[in-house]
Amino acid sequence: MLGIIADDFTGGLMIAGYIEGAGIRCPVLFDSAEVASLEPCEVFVVGTRTRLAPATEAVADVEAIAERFDAAGCTRIAYKVCASFDSTDDGNIGPVADLLARRYRQRPLLLSAGFPRFGTTVHQGYLFYRARLVSESIKRFDPLTPMSDPDLVRTLSRQTRARVGLLPHSALHAGQGPADAHLAELAAEGFDYIMMDCSDDTDAAVGAQIASRDRTTIGSDAHIIALAKACAKGADGAGISAPVEATGPAAVLVGSVGPVALAQLAAFHQHHPVLTIDILDERPEDALVSNALRWADLHIGAQPLAITTATEQVRVDEAQLALGSVAAAKKAERLLARIAKGLVERGVRRLAVAGGETSGAVVEALGISRVRALPESALGTGFCIAETPLPLSLYLKPGKLGSDDILLRAVEAMAGGSNA
């Protein structure tokens, strides 16, 4: 088995959708204790909330999950990170790499970032986001993980004492044989970790084929999806049954910030009501949640609705200055998670959530421990079905992905396009 630890819920769900689309059954667990009761399968994902966790906390979480994976008989373990390698100098990708390399005596340890189909690529070790160096893209304004250095070898080297080398596009493009030879040279030179370029899907496929021989690896979407395909050769989808989607009223929750989230909310608001919660509102959180649910009571069942903490950048800056960047984000997550619970109690059965950390908070608040990802559709991935504790159709998406009308189309797509 290949056990995948995803550093956030939406990322784990996204790759599971692509893996299911390739004819490989891929359960998604949000509670690692579920690993013990998992039915036999070739690939599975455990979603976590380690992406923004302090390094010591993330390492402890990954180690605990790795122990469960080992007990379940996993022959390969992968840690899935964000395509844009979101991290600061205090980030946890390096420390998690140290843990996995030590635990599985993996040297060199292969790492890969990027997701070419969404414009995130790595060439000569430099990360590009939508055809621009990440340090010149909107990612440099990320409120929690501003990306100011595009050199991923240098970025990772600030998080670990291990020597970090680069397996470039030229070697990967030449095929597995030349890439293996180049990798052997790097290992002989004493490099402990090897960052692999991901200029295109070929780079990802060759890199994953090489990594499939190893006990453990770290990578983003393109690498992990290709790794799953390499580890589950011959899968034809036989016996994979589609889960039954839930029906009922729909709601949208947006905790992500930035221009992408605001554009998606604006498109949704052209057709349906939107409530914005000001996290600088000094009233108790109980009052803010109650007020939002009273507002929702006016619309549930009549039409889809959206509740958000997203706002213009100037207001985001004010909130971060007043509360601190992490505290501001956590408050938004708490509010939306409690509101999600209230919405489901009021009958909402189709729920779209934008933002990886927000999705994690919502899933935990709803007590969802396992979902089945739906294969990629015209709207991409992120759709899934939860059967317990209540049947729910969910769409969990990273905050910065999707067209302007994605939220509107998502609620219409769930359960056959019912508008209520």
Tab-separated table of C-alpha atoms in Angstrom:
chain	number	residue	atom	x	y	z
A	1	MET	CA	0.000	0.000	0.000
A	2	LEU	CA	0.916	3.617	-0.531
A	3	GLY	CA	-0.143	5.747	2.441
A	4	ILE	CA	-0.238	9.491	1.773
A	5	ILE	CA	-0.168	12.096	4.538
A	6	ALA	CA	-1.587	15.363	3.175
A	7	ASP	CA	-0.646	18.576	4.945
A	8	ASP	CA	-4.173	19.949	4.565
A	9	PHE	CA	-7.635	18.585	3.871
A	10	THR	CA	-8.284	20.205	0.486
A	11	GLY	CA	-4.941	19.115	-0.927
A	12	GLY	CA	-5.538	15.546	0.178
A	13	LEU	CA	-9.002	15.537	-1.317
A	14	MET	CA	-7.764	17.041	-4.579
A	15	ILE	CA	-5.163	14.364	-5.232
A	16	ALA	CA	-7.627	11.634	-4.233
A	17	GLY	CA	-10.008	12.879	-6.923
A	18	TYR	CA	-7.325	12.594	-9.591
A	19	ILE	CA	-6.254	9.169	-8.326
A	20	GLU	CA	-9.869	7.921	-8.351
A	21	GLY	CA	-10.188	9.309	-11.887
A	22	ALA	CA	-7.267	7.083	-12.899
A	23	GLY	CA	-9.235	4.016	-11.801
A	24	ILE	CA	-7.532	3.623	-8.427
A	25	ARG	CA	-9.728	3.472	-5.336
A	26	CYS	CA	-8.397	6.064	-2.877
A	27	PRO	CA	-10.262	6.578	0.420
A	28	VAL	CA	-9.686	9.876	2.229
A	29	LEU	CA	-9.465	9.750	6.009
A	30	PHE	CA	-9.631	12.798	8.259
A	31	ASP	CA	-8.973	10.742	11.390
A	32	SER	CA	-5.787	8.667	11.277
A	33	ALA	CA	-7.336	6.159	13.716
A	34	GLU	CA	-9.487	5.044	10.760
A	35	VAL	CA	-6.377	3.494	9.183
A	36	ALA	CA	-6.744	0.455	11.429
A	37	SER	CA	-10.219	-0.313	10.059
A	38	LEU	CA	-9.464	0.505	6.425
A	39	GLU	CA	-10.475	-2.075	3.842
A	40	PRO	CA	-7.600	-3.371	1.681
A	41	CYS	CA	-6.652	-0.845	-0.983
A	42	GLU	CA	-3.581	0.180	-2.961
A	43	VAL	CA	-3.612	3.883	-2.120
A	44	PHE	CA	-5.200	5.976	0.602
A	45	VAL	CA	-4.883	9.505	1.966
A	46	VAL	CA	-4.966	10.876	5.493
A	47	GLY	CA	-5.725	14.594	5.582
A	48	THR	CA	-4.118	16.631	8.350
A	49	ARG	CA	-3.782	20.281	9.335
A	50	THR	CA	0.011	20.349	9.489
A	51	ARG	CA	0.654	22.871	6.692
A	52	LEU	CA	0.706	25.855	9.039
A	53	ALA	CA	1.447	23.991	12.268
A	54	PRO	CA	4.648	24.755	14.213
A	55	ALA	CA	7.445	22.399	13.200
A	56	THR	CA	7.479	20.421	16.456
A	57	GLU	CA	3.715	19.876	16.295
A	58	ALA	CA	3.777	18.886	12.613
A	59	VAL	CA	6.617	16.423	13.156
A	60	ALA	CA	4.787	14.825	16.088
A	61	ASP	CA	1.582	14.499	14.045
A	62	VAL	CA	3.361	12.985	11.043
A	63	GLU	CA	5.292	10.562	13.238
A	64	ALA	CA	2.107	9.359	14.939
A	65	ILE	CA	0.432	8.793	11.569
A	66	ALA	CA	3.527	7.067	10.188
A	67	GLU	CA	3.338	4.623	13.089
A	68	ARG	CA	-0.253	3.809	12.133
A	69	PHE	CA	0.799	3.373	8.499
A	70	ASP	CA	3.616	1.018	9.466
A	71	ALA	CA	1.249	-1.022	11.621
A	72	ALA	CA	-1.172	-1.265	8.675
A	73	GLY	CA	1.589	-2.664	6.457
A	74	CYS	CA	2.191	0.308	4.158
A	75	THR	CA	5.198	-0.358	1.954
A	76	ARG	CA	5.511	3.276	0.894
A	77	ILE	CA	4.724	6.526	2.698
A	78	ALA	CA	4.490	9.960	1.071
A	79	TYR	CA	4.036	13.396	2.604
A	80	LYS	CA	1.962	15.654	0.374
A	81	VAL	CA	2.698	19.393	0.536
A	82	CYS	CA	1.235	22.436	-1.212
A	83	ALA	CA	2.035	22.799	-4.922
A	84	SER	CA	3.639	26.188	-4.250
A	85	PHE	CA	5.663	24.711	-1.360
A	86	ASP	CA	4.048	27.243	0.997
A	87	SER	CA	6.458	27.706	3.851
A	88	THR	CA	8.499	30.208	5.818
A	89	ASP	CA	11.977	29.826	7.283
A	90	ASP	CA	10.252	28.463	10.384
A	91	GLY	CA	8.190	26.068	8.269
A	92	ASN	CA	7.901	22.357	8.820
A	93	ILE	CA	8.703	20.749	5.462
A	94	GLY	CA	12.392	20.456	6.332
A	95	PRO	CA	11.766	19.055	9.830
A	96	VAL	CA	9.245	16.522	8.459
A	97	ALA	CA	11.827	15.528	5.834
A	98	ASP	CA	14.343	15.003	8.634
A	99	LEU	CA	11.854	12.767	10.443
A	100	LEU	CA	11.002	10.625	7.421
A	101	ALA	CA	14.599	10.318	6.243
A	102	ARG	CA	15.672	9.200	9.699
A	103	ARG	CA	12.713	6.912	10.364
A	104	TYR	CA	12.992	5.064	7.057
A	105	ARG	CA	16.752	5.444	6.587
A	106	GLN	CA	16.083	7.088	3.259
A	107	ARG	CA	19.086	8.676	1.575
A	108	PRO	CA	18.790	10.512	-0.627
A	109	LEU	CA	15.227	11.626	0.062
A	110	LEU	CA	13.457	12.889	-3.070
A	111	LEU	CA	11.233	15.986	-2.964
A	112	SER	CA	9.139	17.677	-5.630
A	113	ALA	CA	6.980	20.813	-5.757
A	114	GLY	CA	4.702	22.231	-8.452
A	115	PHE	CA	1.529	21.333	-10.330
A	116	PRO	CA	2.066	22.199	-14.018
A	117	ARG	CA	-1.580	21.880	-15.066
A	118	PHE	CA	-2.381	24.799	-12.731
A	119	GLY	CA	0.615	26.926	-13.720
A	120	THR	CA	2.847	26.071	-10.763
A	121	THR	CA	6.189	24.779	-12.028
A	122	VAL	CA	9.778	24.329	-10.870
A	123	HIS	CA	12.640	24.865	-13.318
A	124	GLN	CA	16.319	24.824	-12.380
A	125	GLY	CA	15.127	24.778	-8.793
A	126	TYR	CA	13.161	28.020	-9.159
A	127	LEU	CA	9.445	28.052	-8.388
A	128	PHE	CA	7.079	29.774	-10.820
A	129	TYR	CA	3.453	30.586	-10.041
A	130	ARG	CA	1.269	31.369	-13.055
A	131	ALA	CA	4.299	31.979	-15.293
A	132	ARG	CA	6.011	34.356	-12.876
A	133	LEU	CA	8.658	33.743	-10.264
A	134	VAL	CA	6.723	33.040	-7.074
A	135	SER	CA	8.451	36.027	-5.462
A	136	GLU	CA	6.886	38.266	-8.139
A	137	SER	CA	3.424	36.644	-8.024
A	138	ILE	CA	0.427	37.172	-5.748
A	139	LYS	CA	1.950	34.508	-3.477
A	140	ARG	CA	4.347	37.128	-2.157
A	141	PHE	CA	1.327	38.722	-0.447
A	142	ASP	CA	0.124	35.535	1.241
A	143	PRO	CA	-0.809	36.610	4.786
A	144	LEU	CA	0.644	33.502	6.439
A	145	THR	CA	3.280	32.129	4.071
A	146	PRO	CA	4.549	34.971	1.862
A	147	MET	CA	6.872	33.478	-0.744
A	148	SER	CA	9.813	35.849	-1.147
A	149	ASP	CA	12.496	33.389	-2.299
A	150	PRO	CA	11.842	31.366	-5.483
A	151	ASP	CA	14.901	29.122	-5.028
A	152	LEU	CA	13.479	25.957	-3.443
A	153	VAL	CA	16.884	24.428	-2.739
A	154	ARG	CA	17.786	27.532	-0.774
A	155	THR	CA	14.350	27.666	0.880
A	156	LEU	CA	14.509	24.060	2.049
A	157	SER	CA	18.109	24.476	3.183
A	158	ARG	CA	16.998	27.098	5.696
A	159	GLN	CA	14.716	24.518	7.352
A	160	THR	CA	17.168	21.644	7.691
A	161	ARG	CA	20.835	20.949	8.258
A	162	ALA	CA	20.801	18.267	5.565
A	163	ARG	CA	22.540	19.001	2.269
A	164	VAL	CA	20.025	19.762	-0.464
A	165	GLY	CA	20.769	19.180	-4.150
A	166	LEU	CA	18.832	19.535	-7.411
A	167	LEU	CA	17.807	16.976	-10.044
A	168	PRO	CA	17.210	19.309	-13.001
A	169	HIS	CA	14.749	19.252	-15.864
A	170	SER	CA	17.491	18.333	-18.357
A	171	ALA	CA	18.129	15.017	-16.562
A	172	LEU	CA	14.429	14.217	-16.024
A	173	HIS	CA	13.518	15.126	-19.598
A	174	ALA	CA	16.176	12.699	-20.872
A	175	GLY	CA	14.340	9.815	-19.199
A	176	GLN	CA	14.655	7.523	-16.225
A	177	GLY	CA	18.086	6.133	-17.104
A	178	PRO	CA	19.872	9.510	-17.365
A	179	ALA	CA	17.926	10.783	-14.346
A	180	ASP	CA	19.046	7.765	-12.309
A	181	ALA	CA	22.648	8.377	-13.336
A	182	HIS	CA	22.474	12.028	-12.342
A	183	LEU	CA	20.833	11.099	-9.055
A	184	ALA	CA	23.622	8.621	-8.301
A	185	GLU	CA	26.186	11.382	-8.866
A	186	LEU	CA	24.368	13.679	-6.453
A	187	ALA	CA	24.200	10.947	-3.820
A	188	ALA	CA	27.919	10.280	-4.247
A	189	GLU	CA	28.588	13.975	-3.692
A	190	GLY	CA	26.922	13.721	-0.289
A	191	PHE	CA	23.547	15.336	-0.880
A	192	ASP	CA	20.950	14.076	1.593
A	193	TYR	CA	17.831	15.556	-0.002
A	194	ILE	CA	17.249	16.030	-3.716
A	195	MET	CA	14.741	18.594	-4.959
A	196	MET	CA	13.461	17.563	-8.398
A	197	ASP	CA	12.411	19.994	-11.085
A	198	CYS	CA	8.785	19.886	-12.230
A	199	SER	CA	8.766	21.903	-15.422
A	200	ASP	CA	6.048	19.744	-16.958
A	201	ASP	CA	4.112	16.517	-16.459
A	202	THR	CA	6.994	14.473	-17.893
A	203	ASP	CA	9.278	15.694	-15.117
A	204	ALA	CA	6.636	14.694	-12.574
A	205	ALA	CA	6.138	11.234	-14.101
A	206	VAL	CA	9.849	10.415	-14.315
A	207	GLY	CA	10.503	11.762	-10.812
A	208	ALA	CA	7.631	9.724	-9.383
A	209	GLN	CA	8.809	6.572	-11.144
A	210	ILE	CA	12.209	6.960	-9.492
A	211	ALA	CA	10.649	7.738	-6.100
A	212	SER	CA	8.343	4.711	-6.321
A	213	ARG	CA	11.342	2.512	-5.504
A	214	ASP	CA	11.893	4.358	-2.228
A	215	ARG	CA	10.273	3.828	1.149
A	216	THR	CA	9.305	7.488	1.497
A	217	THR	CA	9.175	10.752	-0.447
A	218	ILE	CA	7.780	14.283	-0.177
A	219	GLY	CA	5.992	16.124	-2.952
A	220	SER	CA	3.103	18.225	-4.095
A	221	ASP	CA	0.116	17.289	-6.222
A	222	ALA	CA	1.768	16.345	-9.537
A	223	HIS	CA	4.411	14.194	-7.845
A	224	ILE	CA	2.005	12.379	-5.518
A	225	ILE	CA	-0.604	11.703	-8.213
A	226	ALA	CA	2.085	10.295	-10.525
A	227	LEU	CA	3.506	8.278	-7.616
A	228	ALA	CA	0.107	6.693	-6.933
A	229	LYS	CA	-0.215	5.708	-10.588
A	230	ALA	CA	3.293	4.232	-10.561
A	231	CYS	CA	2.602	2.258	-7.386
A	232	ALA	CA	-0.764	0.928	-8.547
A	233	LYS	CA	0.111	-0.218	-12.045
A	234	GLY	CA	-2.573	-2.261	-13.710
A	235	ALA	CA	-5.478	-0.663	-11.866
A	236	ASP	CA	-8.490	-0.591	-14.176
A	237	GLY	CA	-11.185	0.697	-11.868
A	238	ALA	CA	-12.964	-2.642	-11.704
A	239	GLY	CA	-15.155	-2.922	-8.656
A	240	ILE	CA	-15.073	0.797	-7.878
A	241	SER	CA	-18.620	1.909	-7.200
A	242	ALA	CA	-19.646	5.556	-7.189
A	243	PRO	CA	-20.920	6.895	-3.833
A	244	VAL	CA	-24.449	8.263	-3.605
A	245	GLU	CA	-24.593	12.050	-3.428
A	246	ALA	CA	-26.638	13.754	-0.708
A	247	THR	CA	-29.486	16.089	-1.590
A	248	GLY	CA	-30.821	19.126	0.223
A	249	PRO	CA	-30.203	22.850	0.761
A	250	ALA	CA	-26.825	24.309	-0.208
A	251	ALA	CA	-24.447	26.764	1.460
A	252	VAL	CA	-20.986	28.193	0.812
A	253	LEU	CA	-18.355	29.132	3.400
A	254	VAL	CA	-15.282	31.150	2.407
A	255	GLY	CA	-12.415	31.599	4.837
A	256	SER	CA	-9.700	32.232	2.274
A	257	VAL	CA	-8.518	35.794	1.700
A	258	GLY	CA	-7.157	37.555	-1.358
A	259	PRO	CA	-8.321	38.616	-4.817
A	260	VAL	CA	-9.275	35.114	-5.994
A	261	ALA	CA	-11.672	34.555	-3.094
A	262	LEU	CA	-13.199	38.016	-3.466
A	263	ALA	CA	-13.776	37.537	-7.204
A	264	GLN	CA	-15.464	34.176	-6.584
A	265	LEU	CA	-17.689	35.676	-3.906
A	266	ALA	CA	-18.610	38.588	-6.178
A	267	ALA	CA	-19.716	36.185	-8.908
A	268	PHE	CA	-21.760	34.169	-6.414
A	269	HIS	CA	-23.347	37.343	-4.995
A	270	GLN	CA	-24.748	38.245	-8.413
A	271	HIS	CA	-27.225	35.387	-7.960
A	272	HIS	CA	-27.425	34.559	-4.254
A	273	PRO	CA	-27.147	36.291	-0.853
A	274	VAL	CA	-23.760	36.686	0.847
A	275	LEU	CA	-23.065	37.610	4.480
A	276	THR	CA	-19.628	38.951	5.402
A	277	ILE	CA	-18.483	38.599	9.016
A	278	ASP	CA	-16.027	41.200	10.276
A	279	ILE	CA	-13.552	39.369	12.512
A	280	LEU	CA	-12.709	42.720	14.139
A	281	ASP	CA	-16.294	42.918	15.372
A	282	GLU	CA	-15.808	43.148	19.148
A	283	ARG	CA	-18.947	41.212	20.052
A	284	PRO	CA	-18.401	37.719	21.557
A	285	GLU	CA	-17.941	34.916	19.048
A	286	ASP	CA	-21.183	33.338	20.268
A	287	ALA	CA	-23.036	36.466	19.199
A	288	LEU	CA	-21.360	36.546	15.772
A	289	VAL	CA	-22.257	32.901	15.142
A	290	SER	CA	-25.842	33.354	16.325
A	291	ASN	CA	-26.288	36.447	14.155
A	292	ALA	CA	-24.978	34.601	11.091
A	293	LEU	CA	-27.297	31.652	11.660
A	294	ARG	CA	-30.322	33.924	12.149
A	295	TRP	CA	-29.478	35.485	8.796
A	296	ALA	CA	-29.086	32.031	7.244
A	297	ASP	CA	-32.522	30.981	8.556
A	298	LEU	CA	-34.043	33.510	6.146
A	299	HIS	CA	-32.546	31.754	3.109
A	300	ILE	CA	-31.972	28.046	3.844
A	301	GLY	CA	-34.090	25.942	1.514
A	302	ALA	CA	-35.077	28.880	-0.660
A	303	GLN	CA	-31.724	29.366	-2.390
A	304	PRO	CA	-28.008	28.776	-1.840
A	305	LEU	CA	-26.291	31.228	0.505
A	306	ALA	CA	-22.725	32.177	1.344
A	307	ILE	CA	-21.107	33.288	4.589
A	308	THR	CA	-17.543	34.578	4.572
A	309	THR	CA	-14.825	36.281	6.583
A	310	ALA	CA	-13.019	37.393	3.413
A	311	THR	CA	-12.630	41.116	2.895
A	312	GLU	CA	-10.497	43.703	1.117
A	313	GLN	CA	-6.736	43.582	1.728
A	314	VAL	CA	-6.715	46.780	3.784
A	315	ARG	CA	-9.166	45.229	6.260
A	316	VAL	CA	-7.132	41.995	6.332
A	317	ASP	CA	-4.058	44.048	7.212
A	318	GLU	CA	-5.972	45.789	10.005
A	319	ALA	CA	-7.123	42.456	11.443
A	320	GLN	CA	-3.626	41.007	11.349
A	321	LEU	CA	-2.212	44.109	13.006
A	322	ALA	CA	-4.837	43.994	15.756
A	323	LEU	CA	-4.945	40.234	16.363
A	324	GLY	CA	-1.789	38.839	14.781
A	325	SER	CA	-1.795	36.949	11.481
A	326	VAL	CA	-2.228	33.480	12.978
A	327	ALA	CA	-4.800	34.559	15.584
A	328	ALA	CA	-6.850	36.364	12.933
A	329	ALA	CA	-6.893	33.258	10.741
A	330	LYS	CA	-7.789	31.000	13.653
A	331	LYS	CA	-10.686	33.230	14.666
A	332	ALA	CA	-12.074	33.098	11.127
A	333	GLU	CA	-11.752	29.304	11.141
A	334	ARG	CA	-13.526	28.973	14.494
A	335	LEU	CA	-16.419	31.159	13.418
A	336	LEU	CA	-16.976	29.417	10.092
A	337	ALA	CA	-16.609	25.951	11.631
A	338	ARG	CA	-19.280	26.714	14.230
A	339	ILE	CA	-21.513	28.232	11.565
A	340	ALA	CA	-21.079	25.119	9.408
A	341	LYS	CA	-22.256	22.960	12.302
A	342	GLY	CA	-25.286	25.205	12.747
A	343	LEU	CA	-26.106	25.119	9.037
A	344	VAL	CA	-26.030	21.322	8.929
A	345	GLU	CA	-28.225	21.179	12.030
A	346	ARG	CA	-30.673	23.374	10.099
A	347	GLY	CA	-30.812	20.974	7.158
A	348	VAL	CA	-27.990	22.023	4.818
A	349	ARG	CA	-26.740	18.931	2.993
A	350	ARG	CA	-24.627	20.456	0.201
A	351	LEU	CA	-21.703	22.447	1.526
A	352	ALA	CA	-18.921	24.188	-0.416
A	353	VAL	CA	-15.928	25.439	1.571
A	354	ALA	CA	-13.111	27.596	0.193
A	355	GLY	CA	-9.769	27.574	1.988
A	356	GLY	CA	-7.627	24.639	3.097
A	357	GLU	CA	-7.465	25.540	6.780
A	358	THR	CA	-11.138	26.525	6.822
A	359	SER	CA	-12.059	23.193	5.244
A	360	GLY	CA	-10.093	21.376	7.933
A	361	ALA	CA	-11.850	23.279	10.696
A	362	VAL	CA	-15.280	22.632	9.149
A	363	VAL	CA	-14.675	18.914	8.671
A	364	GLU	CA	-13.521	18.561	12.274
A	365	ALA	CA	-16.510	20.532	13.586
A	366	LEU	CA	-18.883	18.254	11.660
A	367	GLY	CA	-17.227	15.119	13.019
A	368	ILE	CA	-16.422	13.731	9.568
A	369	SER	CA	-13.728	11.066	9.769
A	370	ARG	CA	-13.831	9.612	6.256
A	371	VAL	CA	-15.034	10.653	2.789
A	372	ARG	CA	-15.020	9.279	-0.714
A	373	ALA	CA	-13.520	11.638	-3.268
A	374	LEU	CA	-15.315	11.969	-6.601
A	375	PRO	CA	-13.200	11.706	-9.772
A	376	GLU	CA	-12.201	14.858	-11.634
A	377	SER	CA	-15.083	16.496	-13.465
A	378	ALA	CA	-15.429	19.566	-15.668
A	379	LEU	CA	-15.105	21.607	-12.460
A	380	GLY	CA	-11.959	19.790	-11.372
A	381	THR	CA	-11.606	17.955	-8.072
A	382	GLY	CA	-12.619	18.690	-4.488
A	383	PHE	CA	-16.063	17.083	-4.549
A	384	CYS	CA	-16.639	14.286	-2.052
A	385	ILE	CA	-19.322	12.406	-0.181
A	386	ALA	CA	-19.493	11.904	3.578
A	387	GLU	CA	-21.806	9.138	4.751
A	388	THR	CA	-21.390	9.621	8.502
A	389	PRO	CA	-22.384	11.098	10.863
A	390	LEU	CA	-24.831	12.519	8.279
A	391	PRO	CA	-24.982	12.125	4.484
A	392	LEU	CA	-23.362	15.249	3.032
A	393	SER	CA	-22.200	16.345	-0.402
A	394	LEU	CA	-19.090	18.458	0.044
A	395	TYR	CA	-16.901	20.627	-2.151
A	396	LEU	CA	-13.647	21.515	-0.406
A	397	LYS	CA	-11.287	23.673	-2.416
A	398	PRO	CA	-8.009	25.525	-1.948
A	399	GLY	CA	-8.707	29.220	-1.620
A	400	LYS	CA	-6.624	30.371	-4.560
A	401	LEU	CA	-7.834	27.924	-7.203
A	402	GLY	CA	-10.816	28.010	-9.530
A	403	SER	CA	-12.575	30.342	-11.936
A	404	ASP	CA	-14.575	33.320	-10.711
A	405	ASP	CA	-17.845	31.377	-10.991
A	406	ILE	CA	-16.584	28.150	-9.392
A	407	LEU	CA	-18.627	28.506	-6.179
A	408	LEU	CA	-21.815	29.151	-8.102
A	409	ARG	CA	-21.210	26.194	-10.402
A	410	ALA	CA	-20.177	23.932	-7.535
A	411	VAL	CA	-23.453	24.233	-5.607
A	412	GLU	CA	-25.364	23.701	-8.845
A	413	ALA	CA	-23.292	20.629	-9.707
A	414	MET	CA	-23.850	18.906	-6.374
A	415	ALA	CA	-26.960	16.718	-6.325
A	416	GLY	CA	-27.853	17.314	-9.955
A	417	GLY	CA	-28.009	21.100	-9.905
A	418	SER	CA	-30.840	21.654	-7.417
A	419	ASN	CA	-30.959	25.373	-6.590
A	420	ALA	CA	-32.431	25.214	-3.111
